[in-house]
XYZ file of C-alpha atoms in Angstrom:
647
model
C 37.719 -21.027 3.628
C 35.709 -18.018 4.766
C 36.269 -16.749 8.262
C 33.508 -17.745 10.721
C 33.501 -14.186 12.020
C 32.420 -12.727 8.692
C 28.742 -11.924 8.265
C 26.599 -10.346 5.616
C 26.675 -6.523 5.800
C 23.496 -5.113 7.337
C 22.653 -8.228 9.340
C 22.792 -7.928 13.157
C 25.619 -9.609 15.028
C 25.073 -12.291 17.647
C 25.878 -9.734 20.333
C 23.264 -7.311 18.980
C 20.665 -10.072 18.868
C 21.404 -11.016 22.486
C 21.049 -7.427 23.693
C 17.835 -6.988 21.704
C 16.393 -10.164 23.236
C 17.383 -9.111 26.755
C 15.721 -5.698 26.416
C 12.645 -6.635 24.383
C 10.103 -5.808 27.106
C 9.545 -5.727 30.858
C 8.930 -9.469 31.079
C 12.361 -10.218 29.583
C 14.073 -7.889 32.040
C 12.124 -9.395 34.914
C 13.148 -12.911 33.837
C 16.887 -12.334 33.961
C 16.583 -10.263 37.119
C 14.863 -13.155 38.890
C 17.834 -15.332 37.971
C 20.012 -12.818 39.850
C 22.256 -12.192 36.892
C 25.433 -10.316 37.742
C 27.459 -8.163 35.358
C 30.666 -8.003 37.384
C 32.619 -10.026 34.801
C 30.961 -8.332 31.816
C 33.347 -6.245 29.649
C 32.792 -2.513 30.095
C 31.951 -1.938 26.417
C 29.289 -4.647 26.443
C 27.847 -3.399 29.736
C 27.461 0.090 28.266
C 25.625 -1.259 25.220
C 23.197 -3.165 27.417
C 22.730 -0.156 29.719
C 22.022 2.216 26.814
C 19.623 -0.275 25.222
C 17.631 -0.457 28.462
C 17.622 3.335 28.668
C 16.420 3.820 25.091
C 13.695 1.208 25.596
C 12.483 3.029 28.743
C 13.092 -0.144 30.751
C 15.863 1.225 32.942
C 15.034 1.926 36.577
C 17.100 3.129 39.507
C 17.377 -0.359 40.995
C 18.675 -1.809 37.723
C 21.653 0.547 37.883
C 22.917 -1.484 40.823
C 23.672 -4.382 38.464
C 26.122 -2.204 36.518
C 28.043 -0.705 39.434
C 31.230 -2.578 38.544
C 31.184 -1.653 34.843
C 29.802 1.817 34.174
C 32.302 4.512 33.227
C 30.217 6.935 31.146
C 26.479 7.567 31.594
C 24.191 9.870 29.609
C 20.781 10.430 31.242
C 20.000 13.718 29.488
C 16.299 14.495 29.181
C 15.130 11.633 31.415
C 12.310 13.082 33.522
C 12.367 10.205 36.046
C 15.979 10.745 37.103
C 16.029 11.846 40.747
C 17.859 11.278 44.019
C 17.262 7.527 43.961
C 19.010 7.241 40.597
C 21.934 9.265 41.912
C 22.149 7.037 44.995
C 22.693 3.958 42.819
C 25.080 5.830 40.518
C 27.026 6.806 43.628
C 27.995 3.147 43.921
C 29.543 3.055 40.424
C 33.110 3.497 41.639
C 34.589 3.629 38.108
C 32.199 6.335 36.819
C 34.182 9.015 34.965
C 31.487 10.968 33.083
C 27.872 11.800 33.918
C 25.679 13.837 31.588
C 22.300 14.602 33.141
C 21.135 17.703 31.269
C 17.432 18.662 31.355
C 16.714 16.328 34.284
C 14.075 18.456 35.990
C 13.824 16.313 39.139
C 17.506 16.557 40.106
C 18.128 18.504 43.322
C 21.111 19.545 45.411
C 20.588 16.561 47.726
C 20.654 14.241 44.712
C 24.144 15.503 43.813
C 25.255 14.774 47.375
C 24.739 11.066 46.627
C 27.662 11.214 44.170
C 30.316 12.600 46.495
C 32.179 9.292 46.783
C 33.012 9.112 43.067
C 36.707 9.975 43.134
C 37.216 9.124 39.431
C 34.653 11.671 38.156
C 36.154 13.792 35.367
C 33.081 15.131 33.553
C 29.762 16.366 34.971
C 27.060 18.152 32.969
C 23.927 19.366 34.792
C 22.826 22.007 32.270
C 19.202 23.156 32.566
C 18.602 21.259 35.808
C 16.661 24.148 37.330
C 16.685 22.839 40.913
C 20.489 22.845 41.103
C 21.690 25.889 43.054
C 24.605 27.156 45.154
C 24.133 24.384 47.725
C 25.217 21.796 45.141
C 28.643 23.374 44.590
C 30.265 22.042 47.831
C 29.302 18.523 46.730
C 30.746 19.136 43.256
C 34.017 20.320 44.819
C 34.537 16.790 46.163
C 35.336 15.643 42.606
C 39.033 16.480 42.752
C 39.720 15.008 39.299
C 36.939 16.980 37.562
C 38.014 18.415 34.195
C 34.695 19.333 32.535
C 31.772 20.989 34.329
C 28.477 22.124 32.789
C 26.098 24.205 34.917
C 24.393 26.258 32.186
C 20.936 27.652 33.021
C 20.940 26.408 36.604
C 20.151 28.350 39.784
C 23.746 29.337 40.596
C 24.513 32.821 41.929
C 27.700 34.622 42.948
C 27.748 32.667 46.227
C 28.302 29.387 44.417
C 30.272 30.782 41.469
C 33.042 32.112 43.729
C 33.666 28.547 44.956
C 34.345 27.096 41.495
C 38.046 28.145 41.344
C 38.590 25.332 43.850
C 38.356 22.924 40.887
C 41.889 23.625 39.726
C 41.936 20.886 37.059
C 39.030 22.306 35.028
C 39.620 22.616 31.290
C 35.950 23.231 30.378
C 33.477 25.408 32.276
C 29.994 26.058 30.883
C 28.041 28.704 32.814
C 25.833 29.922 29.959
C 22.676 31.640 31.168
C 24.028 32.079 34.705
C 24.390 35.583 36.255
C 28.204 35.614 36.130
C 29.560 39.068 37.030
C 32.899 40.749 36.373
C 34.024 39.827 39.906
C 33.176 36.181 39.282
C 35.128 36.168 36.015
C 38.151 37.727 37.691
C 38.102 34.950 40.299
C 38.242 32.353 37.503
C 41.829 33.428 36.767
C 42.830 30.787 39.315
C 41.741 28.144 36.793
C 45.087 28.057 35.035
C 44.259 25.047 32.823
C 40.973 26.409 31.417
C 40.553 25.917 27.652
C 36.785 26.305 27.144
C 34.763 29.066 28.835
C 31.073 29.558 28.055
C 29.501 32.708 29.555
C 26.679 33.525 27.127
C 23.871 35.625 28.591
C 25.963 36.578 31.625
C 26.475 39.989 33.268
C 30.095 40.289 32.161
C 31.159 43.687 30.756
C 34.332 45.093 29.208
C 35.779 45.521 32.696
C 35.670 41.799 33.330
C 36.679 40.932 29.771
C 40.021 42.702 30.248
C 41.185 39.935 32.577
C 40.749 37.348 29.807
C 44.279 38.074 28.586
C 45.564 36.209 31.664
C 43.911 32.967 30.478
C 46.965 31.683 28.611
C 45.450 28.326 27.598
C 41.959 29.520 26.563
C 40.884 28.152 23.163
C 37.090 28.601 23.119
C 35.263 31.670 24.454
C 31.519 32.345 24.280
C 30.339 35.814 25.340
C 27.176 35.928 23.215
C 24.325 38.139 24.440
C 26.507 40.082 26.873
C 27.468 43.756 27.206
C 31.036 43.067 26.053
C 32.068 45.247 23.103
C 35.853 44.745 22.997
C 38.033 41.641 23.290
C 41.676 41.913 24.395
C 44.527 40.061 22.743
C 44.151 36.290 23.218
C 46.905 34.552 21.288
C 45.783 31.001 22.138
C 42.102 31.485 21.192
C 40.730 29.311 18.371
C 36.986 30.102 18.563
C 35.204 33.305 19.615
C 31.429 33.803 19.908
C 30.075 37.365 20.155
C 26.592 36.777 18.731
C 24.035 39.494 19.536
C 26.704 41.823 20.937
C 27.600 45.407 20.017
C 31.109 44.677 18.762
C 33.567 47.546 18.487
C 36.934 45.808 18.347
C 38.564 42.405 18.511
C 42.185 42.166 19.624
C 42.645 45.924 19.784
C 44.738 47.411 16.983
C 45.820 44.015 15.657
C 49.547 44.799 15.757
C 50.508 41.249 16.756
C 50.951 38.516 14.163
C 50.580 35.210 16.002
C 46.771 34.936 16.255
C 45.414 31.394 15.927
C 41.723 32.383 15.692
C 39.893 30.005 13.311
C 36.195 30.541 14.120
C 34.397 33.863 14.613
C 30.651 33.918 15.353
C 29.004 37.342 14.950
C 25.409 36.315 14.210
C 22.969 39.089 15.089
C 25.802 41.383 16.171
C 25.886 45.120 15.620
C 29.249 46.028 14.105
C 31.218 47.722 11.371
C 32.713 44.785 9.539
C 35.574 46.837 8.149
C 36.618 48.098 11.585
C 36.265 44.750 13.355
C 37.976 42.568 10.763
C 40.733 44.918 9.672
C 41.444 45.807 13.308
C 42.195 42.205 14.226
C 44.510 39.573 12.877
C 42.332 37.119 10.940
C 44.882 35.559 8.622
C 44.051 32.077 10.008
C 40.264 32.558 10.137
C 38.478 29.510 8.709
C 34.810 30.189 9.650
C 32.924 33.493 9.746
C 29.273 33.660 10.842
C 27.542 36.978 10.073
C 23.952 35.714 9.930
C 21.310 38.364 10.721
C 23.969 41.071 10.979
C 23.976 44.205 8.860
C 26.590 43.793 6.133
C 27.122 46.817 3.899
C 30.750 46.370 2.881
C 32.741 43.257 2.035
C 36.118 44.932 1.516
C 37.268 43.475 4.840
C 37.216 39.992 3.311
C 40.619 40.652 1.747
C 42.039 40.279 5.278
C 40.733 36.680 5.500
C 42.760 34.707 2.945
C 41.972 31.266 4.436
C 38.201 31.710 4.788
C 36.392 28.439 3.976
C 32.951 28.708 5.658
C 30.885 31.881 5.277
C 27.383 32.373 6.687
C 25.571 35.460 5.359
C 21.963 34.459 6.057
C 19.479 37.324 6.412
C 22.152 39.997 6.029
C 20.346 42.059 3.386
C 23.137 41.318 0.920
C 22.599 42.682 -2.615
C 24.013 41.921 -6.065
C 26.338 44.930 -5.944
C 28.111 43.621 -2.858
C 28.567 40.197 -4.436
C 31.268 41.607 -6.715
C 33.550 41.754 -3.658
C 33.448 37.950 -3.470
C 35.738 37.731 -6.462
C 38.787 38.243 -4.255
C 38.031 35.469 -1.772
C 40.272 32.948 -3.517
C 40.047 29.196 -3.836
C 39.618 28.286 -0.160
C 35.880 28.971 0.118
C 33.986 25.689 0.586
C 30.616 26.621 2.129
C 28.411 29.683 1.431
C 24.975 30.377 2.906
C 23.103 33.244 1.199
C 19.633 32.293 2.448
C 17.084 35.062 3.042
C 19.139 37.684 1.209
C 18.302 39.841 -1.828
C 20.688 37.949 -4.087
C 19.122 36.914 -7.409
C 20.484 34.898 -10.317
C 22.701 37.752 -11.495
C 24.240 37.957 -8.040
C 25.129 34.275 -8.184
C 26.640 34.930 -11.609
C 28.928 37.548 -10.055
C 30.800 34.886 -8.086
C 30.479 32.058 -10.625
C 33.971 30.941 -11.576
C 35.591 32.888 -8.721
C 34.838 30.264 -6.051
C 35.591 27.016 -7.896
C 35.928 24.866 -4.757
C 32.543 25.597 -3.171
C 30.974 22.317 -2.037
C 27.809 23.607 -0.325
C 25.674 26.507 -1.543
C 22.400 27.626 0.027
C 20.075 30.034 -1.813
C 17.068 29.240 0.344
C 14.296 31.875 0.109
C 16.138 34.162 -2.280
C 14.691 35.696 -5.494
C 16.814 33.497 -7.788
C 14.946 32.124 -10.802
C 15.649 29.511 -13.467
C 18.484 31.600 -14.908
C 20.567 30.554 -11.911
C 21.182 27.102 -13.445
C 23.319 28.694 -16.151
C 25.718 29.947 -13.460
C 25.615 26.915 -11.167
C 27.639 24.856 -13.642
C 30.631 27.042 -12.709
C 30.738 25.379 -9.277
C 32.232 22.091 -10.510
C 32.694 20.374 -7.122
C 29.296 21.345 -5.693
C 27.925 18.583 -3.454
C 24.916 20.222 -1.764
C 22.510 22.775 -3.274
C 19.518 24.389 -1.548
C 17.039 26.290 -3.745
C 14.062 25.983 -1.407
C 11.576 28.848 -1.423
C 13.076 30.417 -4.553
C 11.406 31.325 -7.868
C 12.696 28.213 -9.595
C 10.169 26.143 -11.587
C 12.474 24.118 -13.846
C 11.723 25.834 -17.167
C 13.116 28.860 -18.955
C 11.141 30.851 -21.527
C 13.110 31.764 -24.644
C 12.254 33.442 -27.933
C 11.119 36.975 -28.683
C 8.095 36.199 -30.866
C 7.249 32.527 -30.388
C 7.822 31.750 -26.747
C 9.275 28.344 -26.017
C 9.978 26.689 -22.681
C 13.128 24.641 -22.224
C 14.049 22.485 -19.245
C 16.919 23.917 -17.190
C 17.290 21.246 -14.501
C 19.333 19.269 -17.019
C 22.151 21.796 -16.447
C 22.730 20.073 -13.115
C 23.952 16.978 -14.966
C 27.309 18.728 -15.290
C 27.667 18.740 -11.482
C 28.967 15.207 -11.141
C 29.618 15.553 -7.396
C 26.104 16.755 -6.497
C 24.620 14.525 -3.788
C 22.017 16.698 -2.053
C 19.356 18.812 -3.762
C 16.613 20.759 -1.991
C 13.838 22.405 -4.035
C 11.094 22.606 -1.434
C 8.397 25.263 -1.939
C 9.286 25.969 -5.551
C 7.247 25.657 -8.747
C 8.943 22.445 -9.875
C 6.406 19.955 -11.240
C 6.278 16.535 -12.879
C 7.390 17.764 -16.296
C 10.449 19.561 -14.918
C 11.702 16.457 -13.117
C 12.614 14.869 -16.458
C 15.668 17.138 -16.398
C 17.016 15.273 -13.368
C 16.919 11.816 -14.944
C 20.716 11.606 -15.300
C 21.498 12.739 -11.735
C 21.712 9.136 -10.594
C 24.325 9.998 -7.966
C 21.793 11.929 -5.814
C 21.447 10.567 -2.280
C 19.105 13.238 -0.824
C 16.301 14.936 -2.768
C 13.581 17.156 -1.296
C 10.758 18.764 -3.292
C 7.578 20.365 -1.952
C 5.084 21.428 -4.604
C 1.399 20.905 -5.408
C 2.423 20.501 -9.057
C 3.676 16.989 -8.309
C 1.573 13.856 -8.734
C 1.924 10.084 -9.022
C 4.095 10.560 -12.086
C 6.952 12.011 -10.017
C 7.212 8.845 -7.920
C 7.590 6.716 -11.020
C 10.328 8.992 -12.352
C 12.237 9.013 -9.070
C 12.181 5.234 -8.735
C 15.083 5.147 -11.213
C 17.481 6.955 -8.838
C 19.471 4.013 -7.425
C 21.445 5.909 -4.771
C 18.590 7.762 -3.066
C 18.746 7.406 0.714
C 16.289 10.159 1.644
C 13.408 11.372 -0.550
C 10.941 14.135 0.275
C 7.826 14.731 -1.861
C 5.763 17.263 0.077
C 2.458 18.888 -0.843
C 1.998 16.569 -3.819
C -1.311 15.187 -5.091
C -0.146 11.602 -4.722
C -2.913 9.008 -4.583
C -3.048 5.702 -2.754
C -2.654 3.789 -6.016
C 0.346 5.894 -6.959
C 2.052 5.271 -3.629
C 1.414 1.532 -3.618
C 2.701 1.182 -7.192
C 5.911 3.058 -6.321
C 9.034 0.890 -6.402
C 11.547 2.589 -4.085
C 15.303 2.252 -4.668
C 17.035 -0.446 -2.660
C 19.013 2.102 -0.592
C 16.040 4.304 0.378
C 15.728 4.738 4.160
C 13.374 7.730 4.558
C 10.340 8.892 2.575
C 8.818 12.239 3.554
C 5.211 12.645 2.366
C 4.320 15.686 4.455
C 1.200 17.562 3.260
C 0.333 14.868 0.704
C -3.301 15.324 1.651
C -4.823 12.841 -0.810
C -3.130 9.885 0.861
C -5.220 7.806 3.227
C -4.063 6.093 6.387
C -4.700 2.550 5.065
C -2.543 3.300 2.026
C 0.275 4.610 4.203
C 0.065 1.596 6.478
C 0.057 -0.805 3.517
C 3.159 0.865 2.121
C 4.913 0.649 5.507
C 4.124 -3.037 5.751
C 5.356 -3.667 2.208
C 8.595 -1.738 2.859
C 9.391 -2.102 6.579
C 12.949 -0.794 6.218
C 11.721 2.632 5.018
C 10.737 5.269 7.571
C 7.713 7.148 6.215
C 6.773 10.599 7.503
C 3.292 12.090 7.273
C 1.223 14.321 9.529
C -1.833 12.069 9.496
C -2.931 9.726 12.273
C -5.344 6.800 12.084
C -8.948 7.927 12.642
C -10.679 5.645 15.115
C -14.196 4.863 13.901
C -16.823 2.349 14.847
C -20.336 1.652 13.648
C -21.452 0.527 17.097
C -21.129 2.480 20.322
C -19.759 0.924 23.518
C -22.151 0.133 26.309
C -22.016 3.049 28.662
C -21.983 2.762 32.413
C -23.068 5.691 34.552
C -19.687 5.635 36.248
C -18.040 6.050 32.863
C -19.827 9.275 32.016
C -17.423 12.184 31.863
C -17.730 15.917 31.555
C -19.990 17.682 29.110
C -17.942 18.754 26.112
C -19.508 21.037 23.503
C -22.980 19.977 24.562
C -22.215 16.254 24.415
C -21.021 13.587 26.800
C -17.375 12.588 26.794
C -16.819 9.133 28.251
C -13.699 8.243 30.167
C -12.620 6.024 27.278
C -13.000 8.915 24.856
C -10.920 11.144 27.097
C -8.229 8.457 27.264
C -8.139 8.236 23.493
C -7.967 12.004 23.050
C -5.266 12.232 25.707
C -3.295 9.488 23.940
C -3.450 11.433 20.696
C -2.448 14.640 22.504
C 0.501 12.924 24.174
C 1.702 11.644 20.816
C 1.562 15.123 19.322
C 3.432 16.583 22.280
C 6.107 13.896 22.314
C 7.283 14.561 18.778
C 6.378 16.935 15.991
C 7.531 14.398 13.427
C 6.448 10.846 14.220
C 6.715 7.972 11.810
C 3.479 6.867 10.188
C 3.758 3.269 11.300
C 4.610 4.165 14.890
C 1.766 6.676 15.144
C -0.758 4.249 13.691
C 0.225 1.460 16.067
C 0.184 3.800 19.069
C -3.263 5.146 18.201
C -4.687 1.666 17.622
C -3.242 0.514 20.947
C -4.779 3.500 22.727
C -8.160 2.762 21.161
C -8.026 -0.936 21.993
C -7.313 -0.110 25.633
C -10.510 1.949 25.829
C -12.899 -0.754 24.582
C -14.800 -2.497 27.349
C -15.309 -6.238 27.737
C -18.018 -7.690 25.507
C -18.085 -4.736 23.151
C -18.015 -5.604 19.470
C -17.115 -3.228 16.699
C -17.709 -3.328 12.963
C -15.334 -1.808 10.458
C -16.674 1.360 8.921
C -16.586 1.326 5.139
C -15.610 4.766 3.873
C -15.966 5.760 0.237
C -13.412 8.372 -0.764
C -15.479 11.063 -2.496
C -12.307 12.687 -3.834
C -12.085 10.147 -6.652
C -14.964 11.948 -8.390
C -12.797 15.016 -9.012
C -9.902 15.736 -11.294
C -6.569 16.933 -9.894
C -7.148 20.596 -10.824
C -10.637 20.543 -9.292
C -9.241 19.133 -6.058
C -6.678 21.924 -5.846
C -9.413 24.520 -6.398
C -11.558 22.948 -3.680
C -8.629 22.908 -1.273
C -8.020 26.648 -1.650
C -11.689 27.639 -1.962
C -13.095 30.254 0.395
C -15.855 28.571 2.450
C -16.653 31.585 4.621
C -19.731 32.501 2.578
C -20.960 28.930 2.224
C -24.643 28.485 3.086
C -27.339 25.834 2.774
C -30.504 27.228 1.090
C -32.816 24.659 2.721
C -31.811 25.809 6.228
C -32.332 29.551 5.746
C -35.872 29.401 7.150
C -35.074 26.719 9.721
C -35.877 28.993 12.661
C -39.349 29.906 11.308
C -40.144 26.261 10.527
C -39.210 25.168 14.045
C -41.392 27.873 15.611
C -44.316 26.844 13.399
C -43.961 23.176 14.423
C -43.746 24.189 18.085
C -47.028 26.166 17.879
C -48.780 23.270 16.150
C -47.667 20.847 18.864
C -48.948 23.239 21.532
C -52.380 23.436 19.905
C -52.580 19.612 19.727
C -51.782 19.290 23.450
C -54.450 21.881 24.399
C -57.120 20.035 22.371
C -56.281 16.778 24.159
C -56.661 18.472 27.536
């Protein structure tokens, strides 16, 4: 007999249904509040789920926190603009609270932090980017004797408050990024004997202060990005070092020691001599190396990194000649990013077969062409491939006299582990996609090209494992979209810049496939054949020579708020929000008639539409209006003569 606890995968549990019902809207919350529900006996895990559901639904208020005072242990209020002293006052009664993350809460002040001083169990506090937090908040923070993690990045702290922080002797993590930490402040931090994570990016620390870092025996993570530090002393316990945008001269001095544990080195945007920095330090355990946007003119130093697995060389100016040095990297390399470099197909061929275990390869915005597919088959375990912005179009021209085009995307069939493929902003069109027909294992596919049409949707409907599909810039029609039969696993469909699609078609598709999140930049145009009855009190300001009513301003503001809130809103959510905003502006007794719009684009062929879209309209003129000024003056004189005769 089947267990009563078993349920069909994908269906919500009874607990999830209860929480959803309790947090559906304000009326539901008000109902169970009036019954004076108490959560004292509620398990902590369940209380947190209910609390987070209220927070995500924007139904949580300061007074509601009082109901959870016996249960809450970890709270994340990051980005909530309404969080202020009142919220902190109620949180101050949560005697079991161990972790509070309130980053980007602009209304938090020093006095608000004072409301938390009774929380003796507090172990983690993150107030990053709370601009009103200053030195006066530090004495209140010192009352948390058990505090182990403290985040005060980009706050108003100065040396006055920073010198008090060594009083938190149990700290293992201290994030002061963007704060004016000086060498004297850093020297005072030596009293923090348990410190493992120190973040001082953008500080005023120099080499003088950096010398004291050797006394931090337990330090594992150090971030000195965007500082004046040029040399790092020997730190045997360090696992991760960030020197992005620094002028790096040396790391670990002459590198005579042999017990370095360093696994991650971030040098993005740094000015350095790679040979001097790498060969002068012990990097035998280095796993990740980030050199993005740095000048790389020699890769000989890579022989000192035998365990390198992740390599970021974006925007380094790398050329084909330097790629030959990759042949000595060994079998450990798993992830290579060559985006925005000068590497072409021949450069990829230089490392083909020498990095057989690469799982992720990015050639985004490089000059690689369709010849690259010949070399890609030598990466047998490749799982993710990014060719966006390259010269790929899916066909190769062969033959010296009679030119013939052959499909090259079919080469990818040999990559049986490939799951993610990105070919945005390439020349790939409908015909080229036939080469992908056997890549049924793909879960993520992104293409952005105006050479795609309705045909591509029909081809891609046969990919059973697609979870995310992006077809941008395509000339997809409403009929093509509505006839598309998406795979059963599809969760997201990105139709950005598909300018032929209409809002009704998008809405119909969303209603037919509610489980799929559809992305598109369009919003529902609000139209009406009849104007509302205007009241003098409703008249607004003159805008561009016309009158803007208060209802119009509300609608425009609603649209503006939606654009500000997210640069990538779902179609269905945007349509519903716009309709709701419009409905709220219609006065009582006003009737509207649906406006019937005939899509004039159906008169044109696909190629004509593309020509119209890119046509230069700057010199466009209407012949009948050239003499409009003279005609108006003539009519005005005639009217004047008529009036004089009447007088």
